[in-house]
Coordinates of C-alpha atoms in Angstrom, one line a residue:
X1 CA -5.6 -16.3 11.0
X2 CA -7.7 -16.8 7.8
X3 CA -10.1 -14.1 9.0
X4 CA -7.3 -11.7 9.6
X5 CA -5.8 -12.4 6.1
X6 CA -9.1 -11.8 4.3
X7 CA -9.7 -8.6 6.2
X8 CA -6.3 -7.1 5.5
X9 CA -6.5 -8.2 1.9
X10 CA -9.9 -6.5 1.6
X11 CA -8.4 -3.4 3.2
X12 CA -5.6 -3.3 0.6
X13 CA -8.1 -4.0 -2.2
X14 CA -10.3 -1.1 -1.1
X15 CA -7.3 1.2 -0.6
X16 CA -6.1 0.4 -4.2
X17 CA -9.6 0.5 -5.8
X18 CA -10.2 4.2 -4.9
X19 CA -11.3 5.2 -8.4
X20 CA -9.7 8.6 -8.5
X21 CA -6.3 7.3 -7.5
X22 CA -5.1 6.4 -11.0
X23 CA -6.8 9.1 -13.1
X24 CA -6.5 12.2 -10.8
X25 CA -4.3 14.0 -13.3
X26 CA -7.3 13.8 -15.8
X27 CA -9.4 15.6 -13.1
X28 CA -6.9 18.3 -12.8
X29 CA -6.6 18.7 -16.6
X30 CA -10.3 18.8 -17.0
X31 CA -10.5 21.7 -14.6
X32 CA -8.1 23.8 -16.5
X33 CA -4.7 23.0 -15.0
X34 CA -1.7 22.9 -17.3
X35 CA 1.0 20.1 -17.1
X36 CA 3.3 22.2 -14.9
X37 CA 0.5 23.0 -12.4
X38 CA -0.3 19.3 -12.3
X39 CA 3.3 18.4 -11.7
X40 CA 3.4 21.0 -8.9
X41 CA 0.4 19.3 -7.2
X42 CA 2.0 15.9 -7.5
X43 CA 5.2 17.5 -6.1
X44 CA 3.3 18.6 -3.0
X45 CA 2.2 15.0 -2.5
X46 CA 5.8 13.7 -2.9
X47 CA 7.4 16.3 -0.8
X48 CA 4.9 15.8 2.1
X49 CA 5.6 12.1 2.1
X50 CA 9.3 12.7 2.0
X51 CA 9.4 15.1 4.9
X52 CA 7.0 13.1 7.1
X53 CA 8.4 9.6 6.4
X54 CA 10.6 9.4 9.5
X55 CA 8.3 11.3 12.1
X56 CA 5.2 9.3 11.0
X57 CA 7.2 6.1 11.4
X58 CA 7.8 7.1 15.0
X59 CA 4.0 7.7 15.4
X60 CA 3.4 4.2 14.1
X61 CA 5.8 2.7 16.7
X62 CA 4.2 4.6 19.6
X63 CA 0.5 4.0 18.8
X64 CA -1.4 0.9 17.8
X65 CA -0.7 0.3 14.1
X66 CA -4.3 -0.6 13.4
X67 CA -5.4 2.8 14.7
X68 CA -2.7 4.6 12.7
X69 CA -3.8 2.9 9.5
X70 CA -7.5 3.7 10.2
X71 CA -6.5 7.4 10.8
X72 CA -4.6 7.4 7.5
X73 CA -7.6 6.2 5.5
X74 CA -9.8 8.8 7.1
X75 CA -7.3 11.5 6.3
X76 CA -7.1 10.7 2.6
X77 CA -10.9 10.5 2.5
X78 CA -11.0 14.1 3.8
X79 CA -8.5 15.0 1.1
X80 CA -10.8 13.6 -1.6
X81 CA -13.7 15.7 -0.1
X82 CA -11.6 18.8 -0.7
X83 CA -11.3 17.8 -4.4
X84 CA -15.1 18.1 -4.7
X85 CA -14.7 21.9 -4.2
X86 CA -12.3 22.1 -7.2
X87 CA -9.5 24.6 -7.8
X88 CA -5.7 24.5 -7.4
X89 CA -5.8 25.3 -3.6
X90 CA -8.2 22.5 -2.7
X91 CA -6.4 20.1 -5.0
X92 CA -3.2 21.0 -3.2
X93 CA -4.8 20.4 0.2
X94 CA -6.0 17.0 -1.0
X95 CA -2.5 16.1 -2.3
X96 CA -0.9 17.1 1.0
X97 CA -3.3 15.0 2.9
X98 CA -2.7 12.1 0.5
X99 CA 1.0 12.5 1.3
X100 CA 0.3 12.4 5.0
X101 CA -1.6 9.2 4.5
X102 CA 1.2 7.6 2.6
X103 CA 3.7 8.6 5.2
X104 CA 1.5 7.1 7.9
X105 CA 1.1 3.8 6.0
X106 CA 4.7 3.4 4.8
X107 CA 6.1 0.5 6.6
X108 CA 3.2 0.5 9.1
X109 CA 1.0 -2.0 7.2
X110 CA 3.9 -4.4 6.8
X111 CA 4.7 -4.2 10.5
X112 CA 1.0 -4.6 11.3
X113 CA 0.8 -7.8 9.4
X114 CA 4.1 -9.0 10.9
X115 CA 2.8 -8.3 14.4
X116 CA -0.3 -10.4 13.9
X117 CA 1.8 -13.4 12.5
X118 CA 4.3 -13.0 15.4
X119 CA 1.5 -13.1 17.9
X120 CA 0.4 -16.5 16.6
X121 CA 4.0 -17.7 16.0
X122 CA 3.6 -17.9 12.2
X123 CA 6.0 -15.0 11.3
X124 CA 7.8 -17.4 8.9
X125 CA 4.7 -17.1 6.6
X126 CA 5.2 -13.3 6.2
X127 CA 6.7 -13.5 2.7
X128 CA 4.0 -15.7 1.4
X129 CA 1.2 -13.6 3.0
X130 CA 2.6 -10.3 1.8
X131 CA 3.0 -11.7 -1.8
X132 CA -0.7 -12.7 -1.9
X133 CA -1.7 -9.2 -0.5
X134 CA 0.4 -7.6 -3.3
X135 CA -1.4 -9.6 -5.9
X136 CA -4.8 -8.4 -4.5
X137 CA -3.5 -4.8 -4.6
X138 CA -2.5 -5.0 -8.2
X139 CA -6.0 -6.3 -9.1
X140 CA -7.4 -3.3 -7.2
X141 CA -5.3 -0.9 -9.3
X142 CA -6.4 -2.4 -12.5
X143 CA -10.1 -2.2 -11.5
X144 CA -9.6 1.3 -10.3
X145 CA -8.2 2.5 -13.6
X146 CA -10.8 0.8 -15.8
X147 CA -13.9 1.7 -13.8
X148 CA -12.6 5.1 -12.7
X149 CA -12.0 6.1 -16.3
X150 CA -15.4 4.9 -17.4
X151 CA -17.3 6.7 -14.6
X152 CA -15.3 9.9 -15.1
X153 CA -16.6 10.0 -18.7
X154 CA -19.9 10.9 -17.1
X155 CA -19.0 12.8 -13.9
X156 CA -15.7 13.2 -12.0
X157 CA -17.6 14.0 -8.8
X158 CA -19.0 10.5 -8.8
X159 CA -15.5 9.1 -9.1
X160 CA -14.4 11.3 -6.1
X161 CA -17.4 10.3 -4.0
X162 CA -16.7 6.6 -4.7
X163 CA -13.1 7.1 -3.6
X164 CA -14.3 8.7 -0.3
X165 CA -16.6 5.7 0.3
X166 CA -13.9 3.1 -0.5
X167 CA -11.4 4.8 1.8
X168 CA -14.0 4.9 4.7
X169 CA -14.9 1.3 4.0
X170 CA -11.2 0.4 4.2
X171 CA -10.9 2.1 7.6
X172 CA -14.0 0.2 8.8
X173 CA -12.6 -3.2 7.7
X174 CA -9.5 -2.4 9.7
X175 CA -11.6 -1.5 12.7
X176 CA -13.0 -5.0 12.7
X177 CA -9.5 -6.5 13.2
X178 CA -7.9 -6.8 16.6
X179 CA -5.0 -4.6 17.7
X180 CA -2.0 -6.5 18.8
X181 CA 1.1 -5.3 20.6
X182 CA 4.0 -4.3 18.2
X183 CA 6.8 -6.8 17.8
X184 CA 8.6 -5.1 14.9
X185 CA 9.6 -1.5 14.6
X186 CA 8.9 0.3 11.3
X187 CA 12.6 1.2 11.3
X188 CA 12.4 5.0 11.6
X189 CA 12.9 5.3 15.4
X190 CA 16.7 4.6 15.3
X191 CA 17.0 5.8 11.7
X192 CA 19.4 8.7 12.3
X193 CA 21.6 6.8 14.8
X194 CA 22.7 4.2 12.2
X195 CA 22.5 6.4 9.1
X196 CA 26.2 7.2 9.2
X197 CA 27.1 3.5 9.2
X198 CA 24.8 2.9 6.2
X199 CA 26.6 5.7 4.2
X200 CA 30.0 4.2 5.1
X201 CA 29.0 0.9 3.7
X202 CA 27.6 2.5 0.5
X203 CA 30.8 4.5 0.1
X204 CA 33.0 1.5 0.6
X205 CA 31.1 -0.7 -1.9
X206 CA 31.2 1.0 -5.2
X207 CA 29.0 -1.6 -6.9
X208 CA 26.3 -0.9 -4.3
X209 CA 26.8 2.8 -4.7
X210 CA 26.3 2.6 -8.5
X211 CA 23.2 0.4 -8.2
X212 CA 21.6 2.9 -5.9
X213 CA 22.5 5.8 -8.2
X214 CA 21.2 4.0 -11.3
X215 CA 17.9 2.9 -9.7
X216 CA 17.4 6.4 -8.4
X217 CA 18.1 8.0 -11.8
X218 CA 16.6 5.6 -14.3
X219 CA 13.6 4.5 -12.3
X220 CA 13.1 8.0 -10.7
X221 CA 12.7 9.3 -14.2
X222 CA 10.4 6.5 -15.4
X223 CA 8.4 6.8 -12.1
X224 CA 7.8 10.5 -12.8
X225 CA 6.9 9.6 -16.3
X226 CA 4.2 7.3 -15.1
X227 CA 2.3 10.3 -13.7
X228 CA 1.9 11.7 -17.2
X229 CA 0.7 8.5 -19.0
X230 CA -3.0 9.1 -18.1
X231 CA -2.7 12.5 -19.9
X232 CA -1.0 10.9 -22.9
X233 CA -3.5 8.1 -23.1
X234 CA -6.4 10.6 -22.8
X235 CA -4.9 12.6 -25.6
X236 CA -4.5 9.6 -27.9
X237 CA -7.7 7.8 -26.9
X238 CA -9.9 10.9 -26.8
X239 CA -11.8 10.2 -23.6
X240 CA -11.3 9.2 -20.0
X241 CA -12.9 5.8 -20.4
X242 CA -10.2 4.7 -23.0
X243 CA -7.5 6.3 -20.9
X244 CA -8.6 4.4 -17.8
X245 CA -8.7 1.1 -19.8
X246 CA -5.2 1.8 -21.1
X247 CA -3.9 2.5 -17.6
X248 CA -5.5 -0.9 -16.5
X249 CA -3.4 -2.6 -19.2
X250 CA -0.3 -0.7 -17.9
X251 CA -0.8 -2.1 -14.4
X252 CA -1.5 -5.5 -16.0
X253 CA 2.0 -5.3 -17.6
X254 CA 3.5 -4.5 -14.2
X255 CA 1.8 -7.5 -12.6
X256 CA 2.9 -9.8 -15.4
X257 CA 6.5 -8.7 -15.0
X258 CA 6.4 -9.8 -11.4
X259 CA 5.0 -13.2 -12.1
X260 CA 7.4 -13.9 -15.1
X261 CA 10.6 -12.7 -13.4
X262 CA 11.8 -16.2 -12.4
X263 CA 12.0 -17.1 -16.1
X264 CA 14.4 -14.2 -16.9
X265 CA 16.3 -14.7 -13.7
X266 CA 17.7 -18.0 -15.1
X267 CA 19.3 -16.2 -18.1
X268 CA 23.1 -16.6 -18.2
X269 CA 23.7 -13.3 -20.0
X270 CA 24.6 -11.0 -17.1
X271 CA 23.7 -7.8 -19.0
X272 CA 20.1 -8.8 -19.6
X273 CA 18.6 -6.3 -17.2
X274 CA 20.6 -3.4 -18.7
X275 CA 19.6 -4.6 -22.2
X276 CA 15.9 -4.4 -21.2
X277 CA 16.3 -0.9 -19.9
X278 CA 17.9 0.2 -23.2
X279 CA 15.3 -1.7 -25.2
X280 CA 12.5 0.1 -23.3
X281 CA 14.0 3.4 -24.2
X282 CA 14.1 2.5 -27.8
X283 CA 10.4 1.4 -27.7
X284 CA 9.5 4.7 -26.1
X285 CA 11.2 6.7 -28.9
X286 CA 9.7 4.6 -31.7
X287 CA 6.2 5.2 -30.1
X288 CA 7.0 8.9 -29.9
X289 CA 7.8 9.2 -33.6
X290 CA 4.1 8.5 -34.4
X291 CA 2.3 8.7 -31.1
X292 CA -0.6 6.7 -32.7
X293 CA -3.1 4.4 -31.1
X294 CA -1.8 1.4 -33.1
X295 CA 1.7 1.7 -31.5
X296 CA 0.4 1.7 -27.9
X297 CA 1.4 -2.0 -27.4
X298 CA 5.0 -0.7 -27.6
X299 CA 4.4 1.3 -24.4
X300 CA 3.0 -1.8 -22.5
X301 CA 6.0 -3.9 -23.7
X302 CA 8.4 -1.2 -22.6
X303 CA 6.7 -0.9 -19.2
X304 CA 6.8 -4.7 -18.8
X305 CA 10.6 -4.8 -19.6
X306 CA 11.3 -1.9 -17.2
X307 CA 9.5 -3.6 -14.4
X308 CA 11.5 -6.8 -15.0
X309 CA 14.7 -4.8 -14.9
X310 CA 13.7 -3.1 -11.7
X311 CA 13.1 -6.4 -10.0
X312 CA 16.5 -7.6 -11.0
X313 CA 18.2 -4.4 -9.9
X314 CA 16.5 -4.6 -6.5
X315 CA 17.7 -8.2 -6.1
X316 CA 21.2 -7.2 -7.0
X317 CA 21.0 -4.4 -4.4
X318 CA 19.9 -6.8 -1.7
X319 CA 22.8 -9.1 -2.5
X320 CA 25.3 -6.3 -2.3
X321 CA 24.3 -5.3 1.2
X322 CA 26.5 -7.2 3.7
X323 CA 25.8 -5.5 7.0
X324 CA 22.9 -5.5 9.4
X325 CA 21.9 -2.0 8.2
X326 CA 19.9 -3.3 5.3
X327 CA 16.7 -1.3 6.2
X328 CA 18.6 1.9 6.5
X329 CA 20.5 1.4 3.2
X330 CA 17.2 0.7 1.5
X331 CA 15.8 3.9 3.1
X332 CA 18.8 5.9 1.6
X333 CA 17.9 4.4 -1.8
X334 CA 14.3 5.4 -1.3
X335 CA 15.3 8.9 -0.3
X336 CA 17.5 9.4 -3.4
X337 CA 14.8 7.9 -5.6
X338 CA 12.2 10.4 -4.2
X339 CA 14.5 13.3 -4.8
X340 CA 15.2 12.4 -8.4
X341 CA 11.5 11.6 -8.9
X342 CA 10.5 15.1 -7.6
X343 CA 13.1 16.9 -9.7
X344 CA 12.1 14.9 -12.8
X345 CA 8.4 15.5 -12.2
X346 CA 8.7 19.3 -12.0
X347 CA 11.1 19.4 -15.0
X348 CA 8.7 17.2 -17.1
X349 CA 5.8 19.4 -16.2
X350 CA 7.7 22.6 -17.2
X351 CA 8.9 21.0 -20.5
X352 CA 5.4 19.6 -21.3
X353 CA 3.9 23.1 -20.8
X354 CA 6.4 24.6 -23.2
X355 CA 6.9 21.9 -25.9
X356 CA 3.8 19.7 -25.5
X357 CA 3.3 16.5 -23.5
X358 CA 4.3 14.2 -26.4
X359 CA 7.8 15.7 -26.3
X360 CA 8.4 14.0 -23.0
X361 CA 8.5 10.6 -24.6
X362 CA 11.8 11.3 -26.4
X363 CA 13.3 12.6 -23.1
X364 CA 12.2 9.5 -21.2
X365 CA 13.5 7.1 -23.9
X366 CA 16.7 8.9 -24.5
X367 CA 17.5 9.3 -20.8
X368 CA 17.2 5.6 -19.9
X369 CA 19.2 4.5 -23.0
X370 CA 22.1 6.9 -22.1
X371 CA 22.0 5.7 -18.4
X372 CA 22.1 2.0 -19.4
X373 CA 25.1 2.7 -21.6
X374 CA 26.9 4.9 -19.0
X375 CA 26.5 2.5 -16.1
X376 CA 27.0 -0.8 -18.1
X377 CA 30.4 -1.8 -16.7
X378 CA 29.7 -0.9 -13.1
X379 CA 26.3 -2.5 -12.9
X380 CA 27.3 -5.7 -14.7
X381 CA 29.8 -6.3 -11.8
X382 CA 26.8 -6.8 -9.5
X383 CA 25.8 -9.9 -11.5
X384 CA 29.2 -11.5 -11.1

């Protein structure tokens, strides 16, 4: 058991620490692509994952999950190799392959870990194990951003080659684990057969409906915004090393929010998560008025507050689901989130191309403030 845990933790660390994964937008920018072209490339990645989510889940239920995960890492490694060639077409091929990888691993890794625990009758430890693995993953992201940005200051090809190597090493680590028979479906095989029931429950429970709409809108917008932060940090900091270090701090804020959530969860004020969303928007706008290096802590505070709010909204969402169609309802939420994310991403790229990338900060801040005010009454009911 300990051997398996350390191996899958190492796999997730190597997957997260691929150095190009956080700063790839800086690679595209350095090679002459404008913000809209960059948003198109990310759109290819998002659309690929969206379209293949269900069919790749079926693949993960029909073949050994270890082998599916190994194939996914080799596929994304090939995508990074295309990036060594440079140019929009090869970047697009790489992003599509990255989307295929994500579709293959979505739900598959969790089920792979569950299968192993089930085989040794320790499935009750799943939550504890997955939490530890998530912690390792966040550390990997922070290291990826910091080292990737520093190395890119000298040569982006070194960053890409390092990412190819880490992906292949991750596949090798998985190869050393044993392949067990699946005990748990990834959920996509019967997806369409119970989808109607999930929509019926969402329609009948207006609080659940509004939580899903709000998460999709507010956090779909902020999720799309996250893709532009490396470009903004690079503009303010002046080089990729500083941009990478600032992205590492951003992931640090995300990790801190997860650890400190229990403190906020005890608050009696039922509107606190909505207040945090609105406050985040205000901090974004204040930063946008100057856009200076000295105001960057406002961005990290805003990111921390938004992450706290998202954890709370997800908890409220879980509490509102009263049927056995939980996984499907969460899939509906994920689907609507991805659609809003994709629309926001392309819109932001177009606006940044016309008005400049710093103009986006006002849009992000204003949007989430307005959403927090509009949905206040409906969302507060979820905390009653």
